[in-house]
Amino acid sequence: MPVGVQPSLNPFDEADKTRTDKISTLSGKMQRLQIGGQYGLKCRLKKDNRFGWQYEPISITALIPQSKESQMIYLKSLISEDVANNLLAAYPNIVEDVVSGKVDEIDYSKVKGVQAFTWNRIKEKIFDNYIMSDIIVMLKPLGVTFAMIKKLQNEEPNAALLKQQLLDNPYIMTKISGLGFKKIDDLAMKLKPELYNSLERLVAFTRYYLSELGDGEGHTWVSESILKSAISNNVPQCMEHMDRLFASDSFLHCEDGKVGLKHYYNVENKICKLLIDKSKQISNISFTDEQIENAIKVAEEEQGFEYVPEQRKVIYKTLQNTVSFITGKAGTGKSSIMRAVLKAYQMNNYSISACALSAMASQRITEATGFPASTIHRMLGCQGEGKFTFNEDNPIYSNVVFLDEGSMVSSSLFLALVKALSKNTRFIVSGDHKQLPPIGYGNTFSDLIDILNKECVNNLTKPMRQAAKSGILSDANRIRENVNPVTENAQPKIIHGELKDMYYMFRNNREQLFKIAVNTYLKSIETDGVDNVVIAVPRKKDCLNSTSELNKVIQNKLLPDETRFIKLNDTEFRVGAKVMQTVNDYEKNVFNGEIGYVTDIYESGKTKCCDVKFAENKKITYQLKELEQLDLAYAMTVHKLQGAGKQTVIGIIDNTHYKLLDNCMLYTLLTRAKKRCLLLAEPQAFSTCIKTSHNRRNTWTQLGD
């Protein structure tokens, strides 16, 4: 937030060089500043294209008020003037006394007007302002922000105790994601060099290494030998504590030469136990053959085709079991089957809750089955990270809960959903275990298919009659099995399928791929509309064929004359732009994956805002700083697009995407297309995708098979 700055010379006012009481604008990222607080500022002069010259903060240090007058100004922002006077009369250096730890020497009960609530509020504000300022200055070399420190405060709300914990063991900063162990380690060695060969340092590195392995690559365990090698390469001075490390069960789970975070093990183990137990329960829900046949008949009439014997068998099994998993390659009719299953529940007056991870995936449930669906977070009533209205103490009382695109769901969220199922609720999960695995640790859907009782698992193998004609589906399923579908010699364009719906264009020039993708996109939206066409790529940024670069160019092409825009960092949003919500915002009631359009840009007070219209005429207002929640949505990453379906999909893969090239990614990309797919690729990148599989993960669940 902007605050007043009083420099000795105002560089913004060329006309008046004589004034010394200048007020200028301080703008940029900073900790929360308190009214009445005094701050020492280190700033740089910066010219904003819209607002002119401003000061951008480099560092901000809270200054403890020394005089009675300055303390009064500060205290008046917290309490009434009379109470502030009473407090200062009893304790003339009250602010400094609190900051320096002399709280126990202060008897607030002797001060007129100061009750326990008031005193605790004063202490909290002083701690937040001054001690948090000290913490921020201390951690400044790491690039730590106030938002990052607030994550540590979730575990230790008392700012004074948090500061002491940081000084005692700086390695607690490994709980902050995105910093990297090397940065934390360097600062820790400066703050407390005696930790050089300590167990604390070893524990910190181990926790960091296993967390990175889980969040980055999905593995929940690693062999002891690999872990020892990583320790030897990074903190060799701590090797003497290895036996104590492995003997500790406080945060590690060790089993048969494998080691991982206990939290990962507990989550995976709990999911398995709950679902195995539920699968053995006898449900009070039942269907007669006649009821099932009636539902099948209605679904067939709605869809315009009949189910094949394999599909009918799965429909019957799913309606008879308490827990059902449905998987199969593209075109085998997973969504079609669910239309009949859900129809049977509906026609017999059973309650249904349908969900998926993203807003786009939940929308596809509705398109495919005709039933309303929501995101998992919305269905569980998410109240913040890991906090849900519906849980084991307050379960969902629907007769059946249906989860689609189960392979997308992380282990932690999967557990939250399973824990929220009531005793009598049936659970149906559909998905394709050969698509991209979830972001984060574990591979729950794929693992459960292998370990659950075979009566609970339905693996579809036979393609629907309609699918056999599709080049998209037939080629995608070859890629799924690491088989190259392109056997032709090099040609400018290759077309596959009886429907002529799968196109390939191979080029060794990335600029050409980019240009063809943009031109094809612009032509495609003329016939299919902008809502039904998307460019899909593996990477979001840092290369030419990324969503950030593609979106920038396409917006310029579609909205060349639009002068109204709002900009955050390097991303500009113009009126009329297609955008996507990228995080769940429960206060605004808008969720990850929802697509909308910028309808207006304006100033509210001193803050620039924009309005975005989402589906069902839902209008959401974003202030400038909230634009981090949005991305332009003409091009999307394959991960973001997973679970969605578009009429036309234009895919690009090149060798700059090398870390993300595998058959799961390519298979997922192709199967997002309903009507036509154009794959633009460097030949080597395409070949790498066919030969590479990354969806296999080391998990504890897998070992339990």
XYZ file of C-alpha atoms in Angstrom:
705
model
C 0.000 0.000 0.000
C 1.243 3.531 -0.733
C 2.508 5.463 2.251
C 3.857 8.935 2.780
C 7.609 9.472 2.413
C 9.379 12.623 3.536
C 12.708 12.877 1.705
C 15.063 15.792 2.218
C 14.677 16.637 -1.457
C 11.666 15.847 -3.565
C 12.822 14.668 -7.006
C 9.250 14.754 -8.271
C 8.762 18.482 -8.019
C 10.942 20.379 -10.433
C 9.151 23.632 -9.848
C 9.702 24.060 -6.135
C 13.211 23.325 -4.838
C 12.770 25.192 -1.601
C 10.219 22.998 0.160
C 11.505 20.302 2.513
C 8.239 18.719 3.702
C 7.623 16.770 0.551
C 5.170 13.863 0.359
C 5.947 11.273 -2.303
C 4.586 7.845 -3.171
C 6.116 4.619 -1.945
C 4.885 1.751 -4.079
C 5.887 -1.922 -4.385
C 5.999 -5.158 -2.405
C 6.528 -4.661 1.325
C 5.405 -5.953 4.680
C 2.171 -4.693 6.164
C 2.762 -1.190 7.600
C 0.887 0.014 10.672
C -0.737 3.409 10.987
C 1.265 5.464 13.456
C 4.390 3.365 12.978
C 7.764 4.918 12.148
C 9.969 3.286 9.514
C 13.465 3.596 8.169
C 13.340 3.231 4.400
C 15.922 2.332 1.822
C 14.411 3.041 -1.582
C 15.184 3.427 -5.255
C 13.680 6.014 -7.573
C 11.541 4.493 -10.293
C 9.329 5.944 -13.029
C 5.982 4.231 -13.584
C 4.496 4.583 -17.075
C 1.118 5.528 -15.641
C 1.772 7.143 -12.246
C 5.112 8.833 -12.869
C 8.008 8.962 -10.391
C 7.718 6.755 -7.315
C 9.899 5.294 -4.594
C 10.282 1.497 -4.712
C 11.266 -0.039 -1.347
C 14.523 -1.984 -1.045
C 14.192 -2.515 2.704
C 11.874 -1.229 5.426
C 12.827 -1.287 9.092
C 10.370 -0.494 11.861
C 11.797 2.162 14.194
C 10.879 1.936 17.845
C 9.396 5.295 18.918
C 11.536 6.894 21.612
C 9.666 10.025 22.616
C 6.381 10.148 24.487
C 4.837 12.002 21.546
C 5.842 9.392 18.955
C 4.661 6.560 21.208
C 1.353 8.372 21.637
C 0.889 8.622 17.865
C 1.505 4.886 17.551
C -0.690 3.825 20.500
C -3.591 6.047 19.358
C -3.865 3.848 16.257
C -4.609 0.902 18.583
C -6.474 2.346 21.581
C -8.244 5.517 22.633
C -6.198 8.616 23.519
C -7.247 8.486 27.188
C -6.169 4.845 27.585
C -2.908 5.567 25.729
C -2.190 8.437 28.143
C -2.858 6.162 31.132
C -0.542 3.478 29.753
C 2.279 5.914 29.028
C 1.923 7.501 32.463
C 2.526 4.089 34.072
C 5.126 2.852 31.576
C 6.821 5.732 29.677
C 8.771 3.317 27.396
C 5.984 0.813 26.882
C 6.714 0.024 23.180
C 10.426 -0.565 23.721
C 9.709 -2.602 26.872
C 7.476 -4.992 24.903
C 9.919 -5.300 22.006
C 12.877 -5.952 24.334
C 11.055 -8.763 26.133
C 10.102 -7.010 29.374
C 6.459 -8.002 29.050
C 6.417 -9.826 32.393
C 7.433 -6.602 34.164
C 4.299 -4.832 32.954
C 1.171 -5.123 35.139
C -1.573 -3.884 32.812
C -4.243 -4.447 35.506
C -2.986 -1.335 37.298
C -3.641 0.819 34.230
C -7.119 2.335 34.034
C -9.023 1.271 30.901
C -6.667 -1.586 29.945
C -8.344 -4.980 30.077
C -6.844 -8.353 29.132
C -8.269 -8.166 25.582
C -6.884 -4.657 25.043
C -3.448 -5.560 26.402
C -3.177 -8.686 24.235
C -4.140 -6.653 21.172
C -1.457 -4.042 21.950
C 1.206 -6.735 22.418
C 0.205 -8.522 19.215
C 0.378 -5.346 17.143
C 3.746 -4.344 18.610
C 5.161 -7.823 17.989
C 3.838 -7.876 14.437
C 5.170 -4.446 13.632
C 8.601 -4.526 15.220
C 9.631 -8.126 15.669
C 8.265 -9.162 12.263
C 10.177 -6.243 10.798
C 13.353 -7.603 12.419
C 12.636 -11.047 10.972
C 12.117 -9.628 7.488
C 15.376 -7.675 7.644
C 17.183 -10.773 8.948
C 15.863 -12.932 6.113
C 16.166 -10.294 3.404
C 19.229 -11.992 1.766
C 17.014 -14.985 0.935
C 14.406 -12.889 -0.818
C 11.896 -13.849 1.859
C 8.629 -11.921 1.659
C 6.083 -11.132 4.355
C 3.723 -13.706 2.789
C 6.398 -16.411 3.165
C 6.955 -15.568 6.821
C 3.214 -15.761 7.448
C 3.468 -19.466 6.526
C 5.902 -19.934 9.419
C 3.540 -17.952 11.616
C 0.799 -20.470 10.944
C 2.847 -22.898 13.073
C 4.131 -20.320 15.553
C 1.818 -17.283 15.785
C 3.913 -15.563 18.467
C 6.330 -13.312 16.557
C 8.841 -13.150 19.431
C 8.974 -16.942 19.748
C 9.220 -17.295 15.967
C 12.200 -14.960 15.878
C 13.880 -16.964 18.646
C 13.206 -20.231 16.784
C 14.794 -18.787 13.648
C 17.873 -17.742 15.607
C 18.095 -21.120 17.381
C 17.561 -23.189 14.234
C 17.448 -21.204 10.961
C 16.725 -24.446 9.113
C 13.032 -24.191 9.990
C 12.965 -21.982 6.877
C 13.004 -25.175 4.793
C 9.252 -25.248 5.510
C 8.967 -22.263 3.139
C 8.628 -23.548 -0.418
C 10.641 -22.013 -3.208
C 13.735 -20.867 -1.308
C 16.114 -23.743 -2.006
C 18.339 -25.419 0.557
C 21.561 -23.740 -0.617
C 20.273 -20.227 0.154
C 18.916 -21.266 3.541
C 22.110 -23.128 4.381
C 24.315 -20.137 3.534
C 22.293 -17.836 5.790
C 22.139 -20.434 8.573
C 25.928 -20.727 8.564
C 26.160 -16.948 9.039
C 23.543 -16.803 11.780
C 24.704 -19.882 13.662
C 27.986 -21.377 12.363
C 28.064 -24.009 15.140
C 25.400 -25.930 13.176
C 28.057 -26.790 10.548
C 28.249 -30.506 11.422
C 25.035 -30.791 13.420
C 22.135 -33.203 13.401
C 19.824 -30.200 12.865
C 21.544 -29.417 9.576
C 21.319 -33.062 8.484
C 17.616 -33.252 9.367
C 16.939 -30.021 7.489
C 18.644 -31.230 4.316
C 16.952 -34.646 4.483
C 13.517 -33.103 4.959
C 14.177 -30.676 2.117
C 15.524 -33.365 -0.234
C 12.601 -35.746 0.322
C 10.060 -32.917 0.021
C 11.579 -31.783 -3.269
C 11.544 -35.377 -4.504
C 7.877 -35.663 -3.588
C 6.608 -32.295 -4.806
C 8.824 -32.201 -7.896
C 8.882 -35.803 -9.112
C 6.068 -37.421 -7.135
C 8.178 -40.076 -5.353
C 7.245 -40.786 -1.735
C 10.322 -42.895 -0.989
C 13.908 -43.286 -2.122
C 16.502 -45.965 -1.420
C 18.737 -45.377 1.587
C 21.792 -45.544 -0.673
C 20.512 -42.718 -2.895
C 19.685 -40.582 0.139
C 23.142 -41.211 1.632
C 24.724 -40.195 -1.660
C 22.706 -36.943 -1.730
C 23.745 -36.186 1.861
C 27.393 -36.918 1.059
C 27.283 -34.529 -1.905
C 25.567 -31.673 -0.062
C 26.269 -31.813 3.695
C 29.150 -34.307 4.079
C 30.125 -32.764 7.422
C 26.942 -34.247 8.918
C 27.481 -37.854 7.842
C 28.500 -38.841 11.366
C 24.859 -38.447 12.441
C 23.430 -40.862 9.847
C 22.632 -43.585 12.366
C 20.757 -41.127 14.590
C 18.861 -39.858 11.543
C 17.589 -43.282 10.508
C 16.870 -44.260 14.102
C 14.533 -41.300 14.490
C 10.903 -41.922 13.639
C 9.782 -38.339 14.218
C 9.569 -37.452 10.514
C 10.963 -40.435 8.566
C 9.484 -43.789 7.634
C 12.110 -46.456 6.922
C 11.277 -49.886 5.544
C 13.353 -52.544 3.730
C 16.121 -50.174 2.697
C 13.700 -47.442 1.624
C 13.149 -44.109 3.305
C 10.645 -41.286 2.928
C 8.739 -38.653 4.855
C 6.416 -40.182 7.429
C 3.693 -37.761 6.355
C 3.691 -39.204 2.832
C 3.545 -42.756 4.176
C 0.693 -41.954 6.565
C -1.405 -40.294 3.844
C -0.996 -43.168 1.395
C -1.593 -45.796 4.060
C -4.739 -44.033 5.316
C -6.277 -43.806 1.824
C -5.765 -47.528 1.252
C -7.157 -48.536 4.626
C -10.254 -46.362 4.305
C -11.091 -47.536 0.788
C -10.411 -51.214 1.468
C -12.620 -51.020 4.552
C -15.338 -49.177 2.621
C -15.245 -51.708 -0.219
C -16.138 -54.440 2.273
C -19.146 -52.562 3.658
C -22.628 -53.696 2.677
C -24.502 -50.723 1.280
C -28.161 -49.999 1.970
C -28.455 -48.986 -1.708
C -29.599 -51.574 -4.237
C -30.848 -51.807 -7.813
C -32.942 -54.420 -9.564
C -32.037 -55.581 -13.064
C -35.141 -53.827 -14.334
C -34.056 -50.506 -12.783
C -30.603 -50.814 -14.341
C -32.019 -51.681 -17.753
C -34.357 -48.690 -17.613
C -31.416 -46.367 -16.882
C -29.382 -47.923 -19.717
C -32.266 -47.446 -22.146
C -32.682 -43.752 -21.246
C -28.914 -43.117 -21.516
C -28.738 -44.843 -24.893
C -31.620 -42.753 -26.206
C -29.971 -39.544 -24.998
C -26.616 -40.464 -26.560
C -27.922 -41.985 -29.780
C -26.015 -45.284 -29.575
C -26.104 -48.592 -27.709
C -23.620 -49.827 -25.133
C -21.355 -52.733 -26.078
C -21.373 -55.833 -23.794
C -18.202 -54.770 -21.928
C -19.738 -51.404 -21.088
C -23.012 -52.969 -19.922
C -21.072 -55.294 -17.621
C -19.240 -52.333 -16.054
C -22.514 -50.446 -15.541
C -23.976 -53.416 -13.644
C -20.824 -53.911 -11.502
C -20.586 -50.224 -10.640
C -24.209 -50.109 -9.488
C -23.672 -53.141 -7.251
C -20.412 -52.147 -5.497
C -19.754 -49.724 -2.660
C -16.403 -48.679 -4.181
C -15.832 -48.698 -7.947
C -12.853 -47.594 -10.027
C -13.285 -47.258 -13.797
C -10.251 -46.881 -16.051
C -9.430 -47.439 -19.690
C -7.832 -45.900 -22.721
C -9.361 -43.077 -24.721
C -12.557 -43.943 -26.597
C -13.622 -46.889 -24.418
C -16.632 -44.989 -23.077
C -15.808 -44.087 -19.471
C -17.954 -40.923 -19.556
C -20.728 -42.664 -21.457
C -20.882 -45.405 -18.815
C -21.178 -42.809 -16.075
C -24.194 -41.278 -17.798
C -26.085 -44.584 -17.339
C -24.769 -45.121 -13.800
C -25.753 -41.647 -12.598
C -29.067 -41.931 -14.449
C -29.861 -45.068 -12.417
C -29.213 -43.221 -9.150
C -31.283 -40.244 -10.283
C -34.239 -42.279 -11.559
C -34.447 -44.090 -8.213
C -34.290 -40.928 -6.107
C -30.770 -41.311 -4.759
C -28.695 -38.172 -4.119
C -25.603 -37.569 -6.268
C -22.468 -35.452 -5.788
C -20.130 -35.252 -8.802
C -16.733 -33.566 -8.779
C -13.328 -33.208 -10.436
C -10.103 -31.420 -9.605
C -10.457 -28.427 -11.915
C -13.368 -26.296 -13.046
C -12.812 -27.367 -16.670
C -12.851 -31.060 -15.713
C -16.048 -30.631 -13.672
C -17.660 -28.817 -16.607
C -16.828 -31.784 -18.820
C -18.675 -34.107 -16.413
C -21.806 -32.058 -17.038
C -21.246 -32.089 -20.804
C -20.690 -35.858 -20.905
C -23.275 -37.057 -18.382
C -25.836 -34.282 -18.111
C -25.331 -33.994 -14.327
C -24.119 -30.864 -12.498
C -20.633 -31.101 -11.006
C -18.218 -28.962 -9.034
C -14.561 -28.880 -8.111
C -13.480 -31.106 -5.229
C -12.557 -28.046 -3.185
C -15.971 -26.495 -3.664
C -17.783 -29.739 -2.845
C -15.768 -30.179 0.361
C -16.299 -26.538 1.323
C -12.646 -25.562 1.408
C -11.881 -22.864 4.004
C -8.189 -22.514 3.315
C -5.235 -24.789 2.690
C -6.106 -28.268 3.993
C -9.212 -27.050 5.847
C -12.642 -28.295 4.737
C -16.205 -27.926 5.992
C -16.894 -31.558 5.145
C -14.552 -34.042 6.821
C -14.623 -37.213 8.927
C -16.477 -35.365 11.707
C -18.926 -33.701 9.292
C -19.269 -36.067 6.320
C -21.007 -35.672 2.958
C -24.368 -37.423 3.105
C -24.910 -38.009 -0.618
C -25.839 -41.551 -1.605
C -23.051 -41.573 -4.157
C -19.982 -39.421 -4.764
C -18.528 -39.539 -8.273
C -14.960 -38.336 -8.912
C -13.868 -37.950 -12.538
C -10.315 -37.654 -13.855
C -9.034 -39.379 -10.714
C -5.450 -39.480 -12.022
C -5.230 -35.677 -11.602
C -5.898 -35.703 -7.858
C -3.001 -35.443 -5.400
C -2.717 -37.869 -2.502
C -3.466 -35.233 0.144
C -6.655 -34.049 -1.583
C -7.710 -37.619 -2.352
C -7.460 -38.407 1.357
C -9.516 -35.345 2.283
C -12.259 -36.499 -0.082
C -12.260 -40.106 1.132
C -12.343 -38.997 4.779
C -15.417 -36.872 4.039
C -17.467 -39.811 2.733
C -20.209 -40.932 5.097
C -20.469 -44.598 6.058
C -23.354 -45.211 3.644
C -21.979 -43.175 0.733
C -20.870 -45.073 -2.343
C -17.699 -43.924 -4.081
C -17.080 -44.075 -7.837
C -13.807 -42.926 -9.422
C -13.180 -42.703 -13.157
C -9.971 -41.849 -14.971
C -7.092 -42.984 -17.143
C -3.964 -44.014 -15.253
C -1.859 -43.484 -18.381
C -2.557 -39.743 -18.420
C -0.353 -37.241 -16.621
C 0.119 -38.106 -12.943
C -0.965 -35.551 -10.334
C 1.070 -32.507 -9.422
C 2.690 -33.253 -6.063
C 3.568 -36.454 -4.272
C 2.034 -39.867 -4.823
C 0.153 -41.550 -7.655
C -3.007 -42.545 -5.837
C -5.402 -43.394 -8.664
C -2.899 -45.535 -10.550
C -1.763 -47.324 -7.385
C -5.289 -48.089 -6.174
C -6.179 -49.712 -9.479
C -3.372 -52.182 -8.840
C -4.067 -52.976 -5.183
C -7.849 -52.845 -4.732
C -9.932 -55.994 -4.969
C -10.474 -56.783 -8.654
C -14.236 -56.659 -8.100
C -13.839 -52.943 -7.420
C -11.769 -52.213 -10.540
C -13.157 -52.025 -14.078
C -10.550 -51.824 -16.841
C -12.156 -50.985 -20.188
C -10.309 -52.318 -23.231
C -12.682 -52.210 -26.206
C -13.102 -48.943 -28.106
C -16.565 -47.682 -28.920
C -17.632 -48.002 -32.543
C -17.409 -44.248 -33.033
C -13.835 -44.198 -31.681
C -12.520 -46.667 -34.236
C -12.928 -44.082 -36.995
C -11.003 -41.375 -35.124
C -7.366 -40.778 -35.961
C -7.054 -38.794 -32.710
C -8.116 -41.709 -30.510
C -6.358 -44.487 -32.418
C -3.059 -42.543 -32.550
C -3.363 -41.457 -28.919
C -3.783 -45.062 -27.808
C -0.685 -46.117 -29.760
C 1.273 -43.335 -28.054
C -0.172 -44.534 -24.729
C 1.642 -47.844 -25.306
C 4.899 -46.196 -26.478
C 4.163 -47.003 -30.138
C 4.881 -44.402 -32.835
C 1.674 -43.841 -34.874
C 3.527 -41.967 -37.647
C 5.140 -44.416 -40.063
C 5.081 -42.192 -43.173
C 8.177 -40.583 -44.626
C 8.644 -36.882 -44.005
C 5.801 -34.842 -45.516
C 4.642 -31.224 -45.063
C 1.382 -32.460 -43.544
C 0.271 -35.938 -42.415
C -3.418 -36.773 -41.854
C -4.672 -39.842 -39.960
C -8.071 -41.422 -39.331
C -11.177 -42.220 -41.299
C -12.592 -38.958 -39.951
C -9.398 -37.140 -41.053
C -9.235 -35.522 -37.624
C -5.550 -36.041 -36.677
C -2.954 -33.793 -38.346
C 0.837 -33.742 -37.970
C 3.308 -31.115 -39.147
C 6.980 -31.719 -38.402
C 9.473 -28.857 -38.582
C 13.003 -28.296 -37.264
C 12.369 -24.577 -36.853
C 10.674 -23.453 -33.599
C 9.767 -20.075 -35.012
C 7.879 -21.838 -37.818
C 5.994 -23.991 -35.304
C 5.029 -20.855 -33.375
C 3.845 -19.019 -36.497
C 1.829 -21.977 -37.809
C 0.173 -22.448 -34.403
C -0.917 -18.801 -34.167
C -2.207 -18.688 -37.770
C -4.078 -21.986 -37.349
C -5.609 -20.750 -34.108
C -6.903 -17.562 -35.737
C -8.444 -19.515 -38.637
C -9.978 -22.135 -36.319
C -11.804 -19.662 -34.085
C -13.591 -18.287 -37.171
C -15.461 -21.601 -37.487
C -15.390 -23.111 -33.973
C -15.373 -19.936 -31.862
C -12.763 -18.804 -29.330
C -14.256 -20.965 -26.542
C -13.742 -24.159 -28.539
C -10.127 -23.765 -29.681
C -6.944 -23.932 -27.623
C -3.191 -24.194 -28.110
C -1.660 -26.788 -25.770
C 2.033 -26.757 -24.835
C 4.109 -28.331 -22.045
C 5.629 -25.128 -20.622
C 4.192 -21.925 -19.199
C 7.197 -19.638 -19.705
C 10.930 -19.291 -20.437
C 10.830 -20.486 -24.047
C 9.328 -19.388 -27.360
C 6.598 -22.041 -27.559
C 5.195 -21.353 -24.107
C 1.765 -20.180 -23.022
C 3.069 -16.760 -21.968
C 4.552 -15.989 -25.412
C 1.670 -17.471 -27.393
C -0.972 -15.690 -25.309
C 0.773 -12.350 -25.689
C 0.841 -12.593 -29.492
C -2.716 -13.930 -29.831
C -4.147 -11.182 -27.618
C -2.379 -8.620 -29.829
C -3.904 -10.254 -32.915
C -7.437 -10.460 -31.520
C -7.533 -7.119 -29.682
C -5.108 -4.897 -31.631
C -7.050 -1.649 -31.182
C -8.090 -2.085 -27.566
C -6.406 0.640 -25.502
C -7.957 -0.208 -22.139
C -5.705 -2.580 -20.240
C -4.417 -3.503 -16.794
C -0.897 -4.813 -16.344
C 0.897 -6.751 -13.607
C 4.578 -7.545 -14.096
C 4.904 -8.655 -17.735
C 1.302 -9.688 -18.309
C -1.192 -7.297 -19.853
C -4.945 -7.925 -19.759
C -7.063 -5.974 -22.229
C -10.824 -5.505 -22.228
C -12.207 -8.512 -24.091
C -9.293 -10.821 -23.177
C -9.972 -14.504 -22.475
C -8.578 -15.388 -19.045
C -8.331 -18.338 -16.674
C -8.434 -18.415 -12.878
C -5.304 -20.307 -11.753
C -5.958 -20.727 -8.003
C -8.951 -21.373 -5.771
C -10.275 -18.148 -4.242
C -12.987 -19.039 -1.760
C -13.805 -15.482 -0.765
C -14.510 -14.529 -4.375
C -16.157 -17.897 -5.104
C -14.006 -18.507 -8.181
C -11.927 -21.638 -8.698
C -8.875 -22.993 -10.478
C -9.573 -23.587 -14.178
C -12.615 -21.334 -14.586
C -12.591 -19.416 -17.882
C -13.876 -15.877 -18.279
C -13.510 -12.609 -20.186
C -12.338 -9.172 -19.061
C -15.371 -6.899 -19.378
C -14.209 -3.645 -17.789
C -11.129 -1.861 -16.445
C -11.407 1.117 -14.122
C -10.061 2.861 -11.028
C -11.668 2.372 -7.642
C -10.221 5.011 -5.345
C -6.492 4.875 -6.005
C -6.567 1.218 -7.068
C -6.854 -0.017 -10.626
C -9.365 -2.855 -11.051
C -10.820 -5.095 -13.712
C -14.053 -7.075 -13.954
C -14.105 -10.615 -15.321
C -17.293 -12.363 -16.415
C -17.280 -16.128 -15.904
C -19.933 -18.721 -16.746
C -23.501 -18.263 -15.507
C -23.029 -14.474 -15.566
C -20.735 -14.574 -12.528
C -18.804 -11.290 -12.356
C -15.621 -11.089 -10.265
C -13.658 -7.911 -9.534
C -9.855 -8.078 -9.314
C -7.628 -5.390 -7.889
C -4.251 -4.912 -9.544
C -2.353 -7.005 -6.981
C -4.867 -9.866 -7.437
C -4.075 -10.293 -11.119
C -1.525 -12.948 -10.114
C -4.569 -15.239 -9.950
C -5.218 -14.860 -13.681
C -3.571 -16.023 -16.897
C -4.500 -15.332 -20.477
C -6.213 -18.474 -21.767
C -5.830 -18.744 -25.540
C -2.942 -21.141 -24.917
C -2.705 -23.445 -21.903
C -0.278 -25.985 -20.525
C -1.226 -29.618 -21.018
C -1.463 -29.955 -17.227
C -4.021 -27.129 -17.021
C -5.967 -28.555 -19.934
C -6.133 -32.082 -18.472
C -9.723 -33.080 -17.840
C -11.063 -30.571 -20.373
C -12.200 -31.090 -23.960
C -12.096 -28.631 -26.875
C -13.350 -28.946 -30.437
C -9.930 -28.049 -31.848
C -6.594 -28.542 -30.095
C -3.321 -27.258 -31.558
C -0.333 -28.818 -29.819
C 3.308 -27.755 -29.974
C 6.274 -29.786 -28.743
C 9.921 -28.913 -29.267
C 13.232 -29.751 -27.620
C 13.087 -26.776 -25.236
C 10.356 -28.785 -23.460
C 12.782 -31.694 -22.971
C 12.150 -32.195 -19.224
C 8.419 -32.576 -19.842
C 8.494 -34.758 -22.947
C 6.929 -38.185 -22.404
C 4.113 -40.337 -23.757
C 1.727 -39.413 -20.900
C 1.972 -35.718 -21.734
C 1.521 -36.317 -25.474
C -1.331 -38.794 -24.914
C -3.088 -36.293 -22.648
C -2.591 -33.514 -25.218
C -4.151 -35.457 -28.101
C -7.125 -36.691 -26.092
C -8.198 -33.135 -25.216
C -9.422 -32.750 -28.827
C -13.048 -33.631 -29.599
C -13.158 -32.847 -33.314
C -9.663 -32.193 -34.695
C -6.090 -32.081 -33.459
C -3.030 -30.551 -35.097
C 0.315 -31.555 -33.602
C 3.242 -29.291 -34.493
C 6.514 -30.894 -33.492
C 10.244 -31.043 -33.858
C 10.903 -34.631 -35.015
C 13.366 -35.355 -32.210
C 10.960 -34.031 -29.547
C 8.174 -36.229 -30.928
C 10.436 -39.278 -30.890
C 11.451 -38.537 -27.270
C 7.773 -38.446 -26.231
C 7.078 -41.829 -27.790
C 10.025 -43.544 -26.078
C 9.746 -41.916 -22.633
C 7.403 -42.685 -19.700
C 7.552 -40.593 -16.525
C 4.295 -41.591 -14.871
C 5.852 -44.423 -12.861
C 6.540 -43.227 -9.332
C 8.059 -44.791 -6.248
C 5.206 -44.872 -3.726
C 4.495 -46.763 -0.504
C 1.093 -47.806 -1.850
C 2.754 -49.471 -4.789
C 4.950 -51.527 -2.459
C 1.881 -52.758 -0.645
C 0.629 -54.512 -3.727
